[in-house]
DNA sequence: CCATGTAATGAACGCGCTTTCATGTATTTC
DNA sequence: GAAATACATGAAAGCGCGTTCATTACATGG
């Protein structure tokens, strides 16, 4: 691997001049610049990132911290982060917190040792995580959740919950229920609050509220069992259901079908996340879509602004959501429509 | 951020001794070691990764090159790579080639500049990519595909194709067809070959062969249209279908249902990948599972062996696949079974 | 008691780069 | 035409660490 010195020798200039050419310094004679660039080409020279960083520069590295990485929701965000970061000349080092505070802490210290220019994170806990991020002295953008004292990019889950309630009411349903997690740690509780507030604001009581305190696990059928048990015990009174995420919606539909209900004729179901599952299920699932691509892109944008010290202000971006109507909430939508 | 010098001063030793403590050098008096470790604690000292690397050490960084990152297939592999790499003390920098040779080349040069210790890659092309990887002089493991001259971790798509044919024949089907991509660039063509070879070996002709030259896109319904058009034109003769991947299987099922066929009573369908989709669809889809977690883990293992120069041999690992039976190929499996 | 060996440590160099600071040359100004 | 200014470049000092080599102190053997 050739170094700057090699280039300098070949071009009969000093290493300093090569460095100036590389960094686009103005006071280099055009002919010198040209000569140096040629030599760089010829030697296939590439500056050593470590040396560059050590000498006081950037790493052009940003750290990404996600709770899971195989979850389609996060992997889609990751995808757009990678795309935009790459576009801006940054590489990403991806870490998985597994929702563990301890892991998060380890990750942060290794990212700090790596001197990443900035961090985009889904903090494990909105409260407890705050202080460890604070004393990091590295630009941080929180995504998906707000993090007190930091810029963030997210959607309002409260408004989204309201929105789904309104959507179902506007569709003419009157017996509206909820299925999903109600654990205060998860965002679902907030969706549920918005949902309920709109419902009661419209003078309605929820027809069924089927909650569990664990998040829907992609690999089990716990939700199906939950629903069957609920129906056995309490009966079923809804003509429309809000499921707190697409996996839950999917499981819900399976359970309802197996109990003899027709979707959407007997019961309409709306999910949350607009994941692949929602698009491909049979019946396909109406779902509230978060702008995942935009979340990633905006996060990178905000982060780079901070890295370049173009701003000091804390910006809490709330992106718009939209509801995608599919078969599960409309008898008129047919399979071959997306 | 405190440096080694600070620690050295506080502990009344030289930086060299601190370095020795850090690297576990044997010739440090236990009491000295203890004192130094205390000072490291006290100052919350963390070695600077860049300096470390520059001074001739490892980066503890491995580069990952994937064609897509939001595809569940790859994101699950990525997940296990991250997990195992983290366990071994490595961070990963994740790059997306978007199946472009040019991009792949750029990525490689940036990874080289970063001095990553090794690379795990899904090469864009098994043939053309070879030479650029060769002149990299960095340990490389290819996953999912073989790459001539490098160790790899993959499954035999040919055998998998055979296996599916055998599976369907053993189940008693006789009119067996194929749906999916046939582009020679994709792995599907190889699956198809294995599938056909077994079929003809068993004295059977394929009942229907429905191919397109584009890969199934997650966001369109092109496969559904393809199938309907095929049936209109040629009729439909299969009692079992092999779909080259789960997305295709899913679309196929949608199309068949809309044409009035019952799954699996009229037609059985087997997919490939055993993705979330296969598990959650209605009906759930039988599918050939690749051991995604193991692919990631083994790749990291092989790579680290190479990084540590424990071996020079090229190892082409072929992992075992298995077929997961679900509703789409068995009338006896019910919804609530995984 | 001197020679040789061993254990523990420090001094100093270099990894490849960025960035002052100093130097030298060409251009401008009165 | 001398002084002041701008421009182009080089020399050299670190950035924080690993590592080699030298040094010291002490133990061992004859």
XYZ file of C-alpha atoms (C1' of nucleotides) in Angstrom:
736
model
C 0.000 0.000 0.000
C 1.534 3.265 -1.070
C 1.577 6.204 1.290
C 1.505 9.928 0.917
C 5.265 10.014 0.967
C 5.430 7.819 -2.098
C 3.099 10.110 -3.953
C 5.106 13.123 -2.832
C 8.353 11.627 -4.059
C 6.924 10.618 -7.390
C 5.493 14.094 -7.890
C 8.625 15.846 -6.598
C 6.733 17.752 -3.970
C 6.461 17.533 -0.208
C 3.879 15.412 1.625
C 2.308 18.644 2.801
C 1.449 19.591 -0.740
C -0.119 16.216 -1.410
C -2.198 16.694 1.692
C -3.260 20.103 0.446
C -4.304 18.697 -2.882
C -6.339 16.038 -1.118
C -8.129 18.483 1.094
C -8.765 20.929 -1.717
C -6.645 23.670 -0.215
C -6.823 26.772 -2.456
C -3.177 27.755 -2.467
C -1.850 25.018 -4.702
C -0.732 25.911 -8.201
C -3.103 24.254 -10.678
C -0.258 22.529 -12.486
C 1.095 21.159 -9.236
C -2.328 19.916 -8.305
C -2.654 18.201 -11.630
C 0.719 16.539 -11.348
C -0.062 15.286 -7.855
C -3.435 13.961 -8.903
C -1.807 12.048 -11.709
C 0.658 10.466 -9.337
C -2.162 9.536 -6.980
C -3.861 7.806 -9.872
C -0.696 6.107 -10.954
C 0.050 4.690 -7.523
C -3.595 3.937 -6.852
C -3.041 5.802 -3.628
C -5.642 5.919 -0.898
C -5.224 7.920 2.262
C -5.054 5.816 5.400
C -8.210 6.464 7.368
C -6.626 5.788 10.748
C -3.766 8.182 10.196
C -6.126 10.786 8.913
C -8.288 10.502 11.938
C -5.378 10.495 14.306
C -4.008 13.667 12.832
C -7.149 15.378 13.916
C -9.587 14.834 11.122
C -12.899 13.140 10.758
C -13.454 9.428 10.691
C -16.365 9.682 8.295
C -17.866 6.936 10.356
C -21.228 7.039 12.006
C -22.440 4.576 14.570
C -25.916 3.077 14.354
C -27.544 1.489 17.366
C -30.653 -0.592 16.827
C -32.611 -2.828 19.193
C -32.884 -5.556 16.548
C -31.555 -5.739 13.086
C -33.500 -8.531 11.455
C -36.811 -6.866 12.232
C -38.030 -5.546 8.848
C -39.037 -2.302 10.459
C -35.512 -1.506 11.577
C -33.781 -3.060 8.626
C -35.705 -0.805 6.306
C -34.624 2.232 8.280
C -31.100 0.889 8.286
C -31.284 0.533 4.554
C -32.099 4.178 4.045
C -29.528 5.288 6.579
C -26.878 3.346 4.703
C -27.966 4.773 1.409
C -27.912 8.354 2.490
C -24.800 8.046 4.619
C -22.984 6.479 1.700
C -24.142 9.318 -0.491
C -22.626 11.776 1.958
C -19.374 9.858 2.109
C -19.886 8.174 5.446
C -19.609 4.529 6.390
C -21.805 3.081 9.104
C -20.889 0.739 11.887
C -23.973 -1.129 12.927
C -24.545 -2.307 16.467
C -27.400 -4.147 18.104
C -28.438 -3.249 21.637
C -30.891 -6.129 22.021
C -32.859 -3.719 24.194
C -30.295 -4.088 26.928
C -29.019 -1.061 28.787
C -25.754 -2.766 29.571
C -25.156 -3.616 25.930
C -26.047 -0.094 24.926
C -23.437 1.227 27.291
C -20.767 -1.080 25.919
C -21.619 -0.117 22.394
C -21.345 3.543 23.219
C -17.928 3.186 24.707
C -16.661 1.215 21.757
C -18.129 3.767 19.366
C -16.441 6.476 21.337
C -13.117 4.684 21.175
C -13.601 4.428 17.435
C -14.084 8.159 17.321
C -17.201 7.971 15.220
C -18.278 11.391 14.009
C -21.819 10.848 15.176
C -24.424 8.354 16.311
C -27.929 7.507 15.214
C -29.713 5.493 17.830
C -32.923 3.922 18.952
C -32.304 4.427 22.660
C -33.142 1.470 24.856
C -34.975 3.622 27.325
C -36.052 7.189 26.840
C -35.276 8.036 30.445
C -32.331 5.977 31.629
C -30.367 6.164 28.411
C -30.235 9.929 28.484
C -27.340 10.471 30.820
C -24.965 8.025 29.161
C -25.583 9.684 25.815
C -25.086 13.064 27.383
C -21.574 12.540 28.625
C -20.508 11.128 25.295
C -19.743 14.473 23.695
C -20.572 13.103 20.274
C -23.478 14.302 18.118
C -26.440 11.973 18.613
C -29.746 11.730 16.792
C -32.496 9.614 18.252
C -34.876 7.897 15.878
C -38.240 6.291 16.408
C -38.365 7.662 19.940
C -37.694 11.078 21.360
C -34.740 11.456 23.657
C -34.733 14.414 25.962
C -31.975 16.865 25.111
C -31.298 15.446 21.650
C -32.626 15.963 18.181
C -34.890 13.191 17.026
C -36.808 11.897 14.056
C -39.968 9.982 14.791
C -43.684 9.912 14.281
C -46.287 10.789 16.832
C -47.643 7.462 17.953
C -50.311 9.254 19.850
C -51.584 10.981 16.730
C -51.262 7.780 14.774
C -53.512 6.051 17.281
C -56.035 8.854 16.962
C -55.809 8.668 13.265
C -56.653 4.997 13.142
C -59.665 5.573 15.360
C -60.856 8.315 13.063
C -60.246 6.154 10.017
C -62.392 3.333 11.354
C -65.136 5.681 12.503
C -65.172 7.413 9.127
C -65.523 4.010 7.512
C -68.754 3.651 9.448
C -67.694 1.151 12.099
C -69.139 1.585 15.542
C -67.968 -1.418 17.517
C -64.283 -0.747 17.514
C -61.730 -2.730 19.493
C -58.027 -2.953 20.189
C -55.551 -5.838 20.197
C -51.966 -5.577 21.246
C -49.378 -4.748 23.772
C -50.138 -2.357 26.571
C -46.789 -2.365 28.267
C -45.879 1.217 29.137
C -42.351 0.695 27.825
C -43.541 0.064 24.303
C -44.826 2.649 21.912
C -48.038 0.646 21.691
C -49.297 2.092 24.929
C -49.068 5.552 23.414
C -50.854 4.487 20.241
C -53.522 3.005 22.472
C -53.933 6.269 24.365
C -54.391 8.276 21.181
C -56.792 5.661 19.896
C -58.856 5.708 23.056
C -58.891 9.473 23.336
C -60.304 9.836 19.868
C -62.837 7.115 20.466
C -64.160 8.617 23.653
C -64.008 12.061 22.066
C -66.397 10.671 19.453
C -68.633 9.339 22.152
C -67.673 5.702 21.667
C -66.596 2.980 24.038
C -64.146 0.367 22.797
C -65.980 -2.835 21.993
C -63.106 -5.140 22.958
C -59.709 -4.446 24.464
C -57.431 -7.440 24.169
C -54.040 -6.697 25.634
C -50.970 -8.541 26.700
C -47.958 -7.209 28.457
C -45.445 -8.797 26.163
C -44.608 -7.499 22.721
C -45.695 -9.678 19.816
C -42.896 -12.081 19.116
C -42.325 -12.848 15.502
C -41.712 -16.506 16.220
C -44.637 -17.546 18.332
C -48.384 -17.660 18.098
C -49.052 -16.183 21.504
C -51.363 -13.544 20.091
C -53.545 -16.131 18.423
C -53.916 -17.973 21.660
C -54.564 -14.754 23.511
C -57.417 -13.868 21.202
C -59.048 -17.274 21.235
C -58.937 -17.317 24.974
C -60.409 -13.827 25.137
C -63.261 -14.738 22.833
C -64.043 -17.909 24.719
C -64.220 -16.008 27.933
C -65.741 -12.678 26.939
C -67.341 -13.217 23.563
C -66.512 -10.871 20.720
C -68.240 -7.585 20.066
C -66.176 -5.663 17.531
C -66.824 -5.022 13.886
C -63.413 -3.397 13.533
C -60.092 -3.902 15.296
C -56.950 -1.845 15.620
C -53.937 -4.160 15.995
C -50.892 -2.452 17.442
C -48.552 -3.760 14.754
C -48.645 -5.834 11.589
C -47.498 -9.035 13.203
C -50.291 -8.696 15.715
C -52.735 -7.868 12.926
C -51.636 -10.945 11.061
C -52.029 -13.192 14.064
C -55.343 -11.594 14.826
C -56.644 -12.360 11.384
C -55.507 -15.962 11.653
C -57.262 -16.302 14.964
C -60.480 -14.643 13.819
C -60.664 -16.746 10.683
C -60.181 -19.893 12.693
C -63.051 -18.757 14.905
C -65.263 -18.455 11.861
C -65.188 -14.717 11.295
C -64.812 -13.305 7.804
C -62.346 -10.494 7.169
C -63.353 -7.770 6.445
C -67.039 -8.690 6.130
C -67.529 -9.540 9.794
C -64.514 -7.750 11.219
C -62.209 -5.153 9.737
C -58.579 -5.117 10.915
C -56.036 -2.318 10.701
C -52.394 -2.905 11.483
C -49.442 -0.684 12.126
C -46.079 -0.431 10.316
C -47.116 -1.274 6.781
C -44.565 -4.023 6.617
C -44.152 -6.641 3.935
C -46.504 -8.795 5.935
C -49.311 -6.283 5.560
C -48.847 -6.156 1.826
C -48.578 -9.873 1.243
C -50.966 -11.417 3.752
C -54.157 -13.034 2.633
C -56.253 -11.005 3.085
C -53.864 -8.097 2.724
C -53.819 -5.847 5.753
C -54.659 -2.161 5.940
C -51.938 -0.523 7.936
C -50.601 2.731 9.201
C -47.344 3.433 7.430
C -44.401 5.164 8.986
C -42.156 6.821 6.448
C -39.230 4.537 7.203
C -37.088 5.718 4.345
C -37.554 9.296 5.343
C -36.771 8.596 8.971
C -33.378 7.262 7.959
C -32.656 10.025 5.547
C -33.682 12.824 7.847
C -31.703 11.357 10.706
C -28.565 11.354 8.606
C -29.279 14.890 7.469
C -29.720 16.172 10.993
C -26.655 14.318 12.161
C -24.431 15.696 9.449
C -25.632 19.203 10.166
C -24.569 18.723 13.736
C -21.267 17.149 12.820
C -20.507 20.125 10.620
C -21.608 22.399 13.428
C -24.113 24.094 11.178
C -26.555 24.113 14.023
C -26.745 23.698 17.767
C -30.485 23.655 18.064
C -32.379 20.601 19.153
C -34.868 19.624 16.520
C -37.601 17.117 17.213
C -38.869 16.118 13.803
C -42.257 14.480 13.660
C -42.897 12.885 10.313
C -46.284 12.353 8.736
C -47.884 8.927 8.679
C -50.515 7.614 6.343
C -52.995 4.787 6.353
C -52.827 2.310 3.507
C -56.156 0.703 2.820
C -56.118 -2.937 1.785
C -58.474 -5.887 1.867
C -58.694 -6.190 5.631
C -60.706 -3.021 5.955
C -62.431 -2.807 2.622
C -64.537 -5.366 0.856
C -63.937 -3.578 -2.392
C -60.196 -3.915 -2.534
C -59.116 -6.987 -4.396
C -56.022 -9.082 -3.993
C -54.165 -7.675 -6.923
C -54.147 -4.109 -5.690
C -51.188 -3.145 -3.593
C -10.677 12.283 26.514
C -7.729 11.053 28.485
C -4.833 9.388 26.753
C -2.315 6.770 27.666
C 0.055 9.469 28.828
C -2.418 10.675 31.415
C -2.796 7.199 32.773
C 0.962 6.778 32.823
C 1.462 9.981 34.776
C -1.219 9.189 37.277
C 0.262 5.755 37.846
C 3.841 7.007 37.909
C 4.922 4.694 35.143
C 5.827 5.142 31.501
C 3.321 4.940 28.662
C 5.077 1.787 27.555
C 4.090 0.056 30.753
C 0.492 1.102 30.346
C 0.584 -0.306 26.864
C 1.985 -3.539 28.228
C -0.749 -3.806 30.776
C -3.321 -3.259 28.088
C -1.926 -5.924 25.825
C -1.463 -8.384 28.645
C 2.282 -8.501 28.333
C 3.686 -11.024 30.847
C 6.590 -9.009 32.175
C 4.686 -6.501 34.259
C 4.874 -6.760 37.992
C 1.424 -7.697 39.336
C 1.329 -4.709 41.639
C 2.224 -2.366 38.800
C -0.466 -3.902 36.668
C -2.983 -3.423 39.402
C -2.030 0.203 39.916
C -2.266 0.912 36.225
C -5.631 -0.785 35.935
C -6.916 1.329 38.789
C -5.781 4.509 37.078
C -7.404 3.377 33.846
C -10.639 2.941 35.755
C -10.270 6.243 37.487
C -9.724 8.185 34.291
C -12.267 6.133 32.385
C -9.536 5.696 29.835
C -10.164 4.062 26.487
C -7.439 3.417 23.962
C -7.851 5.383 20.775
C -8.712 2.948 18.009
C -7.143 5.020 15.251
C -3.833 5.404 17.019
C -3.812 1.756 17.851
C -4.364 0.802 14.284
C -1.822 3.258 13.005
C 0.813 1.898 15.308
C 0.465 -1.373 13.544
C -2.345 -3.186 15.250
C -5.720 -4.501 14.307
C -8.764 -2.398 13.662
C -11.151 -5.016 15.010
C -13.371 -3.938 12.210
C -14.858 -6.197 9.594
C -16.556 -5.019 6.453
C -19.851 -6.540 5.333
C -21.040 -6.216 1.750
C -24.641 -7.090 1.002
C -26.709 -6.652 -2.166
C -29.670 -5.360 -0.169
C -30.082 -4.787 3.463
C -33.823 -4.511 3.976
C -34.418 -7.914 2.430
C -35.284 -10.160 5.397
C -33.069 -12.877 4.024
C -29.971 -10.719 4.215
C -30.955 -8.840 7.309
C -31.258 -12.083 9.192
C -27.780 -13.092 8.109
C -26.568 -9.651 9.053
C -28.131 -10.075 12.431
C -26.175 -13.207 13.164
C -22.978 -11.749 11.777
C -23.343 -8.795 14.099
C -24.039 -11.015 17.041
C -21.075 -13.250 16.551
C -18.708 -10.495 15.515
C -19.631 -8.537 18.598
C -18.995 -11.618 20.684
C -15.525 -11.846 19.227
C -14.845 -8.187 19.855
C -15.309 -6.922 16.324
C -17.453 -4.114 15.015
C -18.977 -4.338 11.578
C -19.222 -1.687 8.917
C -22.134 -2.489 6.686
C -22.199 -1.586 3.016
C -24.764 -2.167 0.308
C -23.645 -3.017 -3.203
C -27.098 -2.760 -4.742
C -25.902 -5.519 -7.075
C -23.703 -3.024 -8.861
C -20.151 -3.909 -9.765
C -19.116 -0.294 -9.700
C -20.516 0.205 -6.231
C -18.855 -2.977 -5.069
C -15.539 -1.658 -6.267
C -15.987 1.644 -4.451
C -16.942 -0.130 -1.285
C -13.883 -2.308 -1.461
C -11.562 0.608 -1.796
C -13.130 2.440 1.085
C -12.951 -0.684 3.218
C -9.343 -1.045 2.283
C -8.633 2.548 3.258
C -10.295 1.837 6.574
C -7.947 -1.054 7.047
C -10.680 -3.468 8.006
C -9.262 -6.729 9.284
C -11.458 -8.745 6.969
C -14.501 -8.771 4.728
C -17.634 -10.890 4.516
C -19.345 -10.416 1.200
C -22.112 -11.509 -1.096
C -20.182 -10.876 -4.303
C -22.119 -9.147 -7.048
C -20.915 -11.570 -9.647
C -19.173 -14.845 -9.028
C -16.963 -14.350 -12.051
C -16.248 -10.664 -12.494
C -15.903 -9.829 -8.835
C -13.112 -12.292 -8.331
C -10.188 -10.244 -9.516
C -11.001 -7.122 -7.536
C -11.251 -9.169 -4.381
C -8.014 -10.891 -5.215
C -5.836 -7.821 -5.328
C -7.251 -6.557 -2.069
C -4.889 -8.521 0.146
C -7.455 -8.671 2.910
C -9.072 -11.872 4.183
C -12.413 -12.365 2.435
C -15.222 -14.830 3.044
C -17.971 -15.158 0.487
C -21.434 -16.046 1.722
C -24.494 -17.314 -0.085
C -22.461 -17.806 -3.248
C -19.146 -19.445 -3.883
C -16.307 -17.253 -5.026
C -13.441 -18.931 -6.756
C -10.259 -18.738 -4.734
C -11.950 -17.779 -1.470
C -13.513 -19.580 1.418
C -17.262 -19.498 1.383
C -20.338 -20.414 3.378
C -23.422 -21.279 1.391
C -25.950 -23.957 0.663
C -26.135 -26.039 -2.468
C -29.014 -24.566 -4.401
C -28.776 -27.430 -6.796
C -29.310 -29.974 -4.051
C -32.024 -27.833 -2.539
C -33.866 -27.913 -5.856
C -33.514 -31.686 -5.989
C -34.673 -31.941 -2.462
C -37.864 -30.083 -3.121
C -38.613 -32.289 -6.095
C -38.092 -35.367 -3.960
C -40.232 -33.916 -1.198
C -43.165 -33.337 -3.513
C -42.817 -36.720 -5.168
C -42.651 -38.420 -1.782
C -45.827 -36.609 -0.831
C -47.472 -38.391 -3.734
C -47.788 -35.556 -6.215
C -47.275 -36.357 -9.863
C -48.100 -33.191 -11.727
C -45.332 -30.997 -10.441
C -44.579 -27.519 -11.750
C -42.221 -24.591 -11.247
C -42.773 -20.864 -10.846
C -40.041 -18.298 -10.642
C -37.039 -16.621 -12.070
C -34.912 -18.380 -14.626
C -32.303 -15.719 -15.136
C -28.908 -17.381 -15.186
C -27.492 -14.685 -12.890
C -29.771 -15.631 -10.039
C -29.480 -18.665 -7.862
C -32.973 -19.654 -8.945
C -31.702 -21.041 -12.200
C -29.559 -23.468 -10.233
C -32.416 -24.492 -7.993
C -34.420 -25.067 -11.125
C -31.739 -27.301 -12.586
C -31.582 -29.467 -9.499
C -35.334 -29.616 -9.416
C -35.592 -30.664 -13.047
C -32.805 -33.200 -12.803
C -34.512 -34.976 -9.956
C -37.852 -34.853 -11.695
C -36.588 -36.357 -14.913
C -34.510 -38.796 -12.914
C -37.790 -39.969 -11.418
C -39.288 -40.267 -14.850
C -41.474 -37.199 -14.574
C -42.016 -34.216 -16.824
C -42.776 -30.850 -15.211
C -46.471 -30.128 -15.487
C -46.051 -26.353 -15.779
C -42.982 -24.151 -15.998
C -43.823 -20.527 -15.384
C -40.737 -18.380 -15.582
C -39.844 -14.758 -15.838
C -36.466 -13.241 -16.334
C -36.777 -10.685 -13.595
C -36.416 -11.480 -9.937
C -39.574 -11.211 -7.856
C -39.793 -7.658 -6.644
C -41.121 -7.271 -3.184
C -43.157 -4.232 -4.135
C -45.066 -5.326 -7.204
C -47.500 -7.989 -8.179
C -45.804 -8.970 -11.388
C -45.764 -12.633 -10.441
C -49.492 -12.706 -9.910
C -50.047 -11.238 -13.328
C -47.539 -13.621 -14.837
C -49.387 -16.608 -13.452
C -52.838 -15.461 -14.477
C -51.628 -14.790 -17.959
C -49.980 -18.193 -18.099
C -53.126 -19.976 -16.984
C -55.308 -18.098 -19.443
C -53.018 -19.046 -22.255
C -51.874 -22.539 -21.365
C -54.306 -23.801 -18.781
C -52.983 -25.243 -15.555
C -51.908 -28.828 -15.049
C -50.040 -29.007 -11.748
C -51.134 -30.461 -8.447
C -47.969 -29.153 -6.787
C -45.716 -26.176 -7.449
C -42.205 -25.264 -6.464
C -41.887 -21.479 -6.168
C -38.317 -20.234 -6.314
C -38.674 -18.058 -3.215
C -41.221 -17.190 -0.562
C -42.302 -13.952 -2.137
C -42.998 -15.809 -5.337
C -44.780 -18.536 -3.403
C -46.907 -15.936 -1.709
C -47.825 -14.246 -4.959
C -48.473 -17.603 -6.534
C -50.907 -18.527 -3.820
C -52.725 -15.223 -4.194
C -53.014 -15.768 -7.908
C -54.169 -19.371 -7.640
C -56.782 -18.537 -5.044
C -58.109 -15.744 -7.189
C -58.379 -18.265 -10.028
C -60.495 -20.483 -7.844
C -57.929 -23.069 -6.792
C -57.775 -24.254 -3.217
C -54.438 -24.501 -1.434
C -53.333 -27.182 -0.719
C -56.357 -29.249 -1.742
C -56.106 -28.467 -5.453
C -52.508 -27.328 -5.563
C -49.673 -27.649 -3.068
C -47.047 -24.910 -3.010
C -43.527 -25.012 -1.616
C -41.451 -21.871 -1.253
C -37.823 -21.177 -0.605
C -36.153 -19.198 2.201
C -38.507 -19.879 5.066
C -38.955 -16.208 5.662
C -41.429 -14.499 7.953
C -43.804 -14.438 5.030
C -43.853 -18.225 4.831
C -44.645 -18.504 8.498
C -47.338 -15.877 8.625
C -49.141 -16.174 5.301
C -52.636 -17.539 5.111
C -52.321 -20.352 4.281
C -48.863 -20.665 5.773
C -46.266 -21.743 3.248
C -44.073 -24.823 3.308
C -40.579 -23.688 2.541
C -37.008 -24.763 2.222
C -35.048 -23.162 5.021
C -31.493 -22.010 4.732
C -29.705 -21.901 8.071
C -29.315 -18.130 7.993
C -28.034 -17.795 11.515
C -25.437 -20.417 10.932
C -24.302 -18.861 7.683
C -23.491 -15.661 9.520
C -21.824 -17.369 12.410
C -19.720 -19.677 10.316
C -18.633 -16.848 8.068
C -17.371 -14.887 11.041
C -15.624 -17.975 12.382
C -13.856 -18.658 9.120
C -12.922 -15.026 8.742
C -11.418 -14.743 12.191
C -9.423 -17.891 11.631
C -7.978 -16.304 8.552
C -7.357 -12.978 10.247
C -5.437 -14.755 12.966
C -3.588 -16.708 10.307
C -4.634 -19.973 11.857
C -5.211 -21.336 8.409
C -4.466 -20.662 4.784
C -6.716 -23.286 3.318
C -9.715 -22.429 1.248
C -12.794 -23.927 2.777
C -16.081 -24.081 0.898
C -18.659 -24.798 3.542
C -21.989 -26.144 2.351
C -24.591 -26.001 5.062
C -27.571 -28.287 5.375
C -31.038 -27.120 4.434
C -34.349 -28.459 5.601
C -37.906 -28.299 4.403
C -40.481 -26.896 6.784
C -43.913 -28.300 6.141
C -46.837 -25.954 6.626
C -50.386 -25.629 5.395
C -49.566 -25.020 1.759
C -48.417 -28.575 1.243
C -50.384 -30.434 3.837
C -54.086 -30.466 4.467
C -53.451 -31.723 7.969
C -51.443 -28.811 9.258
C -53.596 -26.215 10.932
C -53.109 -22.508 11.225
C -51.896 -22.496 14.760
C -48.929 -24.742 14.136
C -45.721 -22.996 13.340
C 33.375 -11.433 44.207
C 32.823 -11.067 39.321
C 30.392 -12.726 35.290
C 26.199 -13.907 33.345
C 21.379 -14.040 33.207
C 16.601 -12.512 34.098
C 12.824 -9.532 35.299
C 10.796 -4.965 35.119
C 10.720 -0.696 33.147
C 11.707 3.603 30.425
C 13.213 6.263 26.259
C 12.535 6.869 21.734
C 11.093 5.882 17.122
C 7.645 5.450 13.640
C 2.821 4.373 11.802
C 0.586 8.155 7.815
C -1.482 12.084 8.058
C -2.906 17.367 9.102
C -1.468 21.621 10.249
C 1.083 25.501 11.792
C 5.210 28.131 10.887
C 8.917 29.513 8.177
C 10.926 30.254 3.705
C 11.402 31.756 -0.738
C 9.726 33.877 -4.977
C 6.727 36.806 -7.668
C 3.772 40.746 -7.651
C 2.231 45.068 -6.144
C 2.523 49.885 -4.260
C 4.220 54.539 -3.375
C 13.634 50.919 -6.869
C 12.822 49.574 -2.064
C 9.315 48.033 0.914
C 5.169 45.686 1.546
C 2.084 42.014 0.202
C 0.437 37.747 -1.718
C 1.282 33.234 -3.303
C 3.287 28.569 -3.373
C 5.713 25.316 -0.979
C 8.609 22.781 2.412
C 10.098 21.503 7.105
C 8.629 19.856 11.236
C 5.709 19.087 15.094
C 2.441 16.329 16.801
C -2.046 12.994 16.968
C -1.947 8.275 20.551
C -0.343 4.162 20.364
C 2.869 -0.354 19.778
C 7.404 -1.853 19.850
C 12.251 -2.287 19.897
C 16.226 -1.399 22.347
C 18.633 0.127 26.278
C 18.849 0.368 31.148
C 18.519 -0.747 35.833
C 18.093 -3.911 39.733
C 18.489 -8.006 41.386
C 19.259 -13.052 41.532
C 22.194 -17.046 40.187
C 26.372 -19.762 39.492
C 31.159 -20.734 39.717
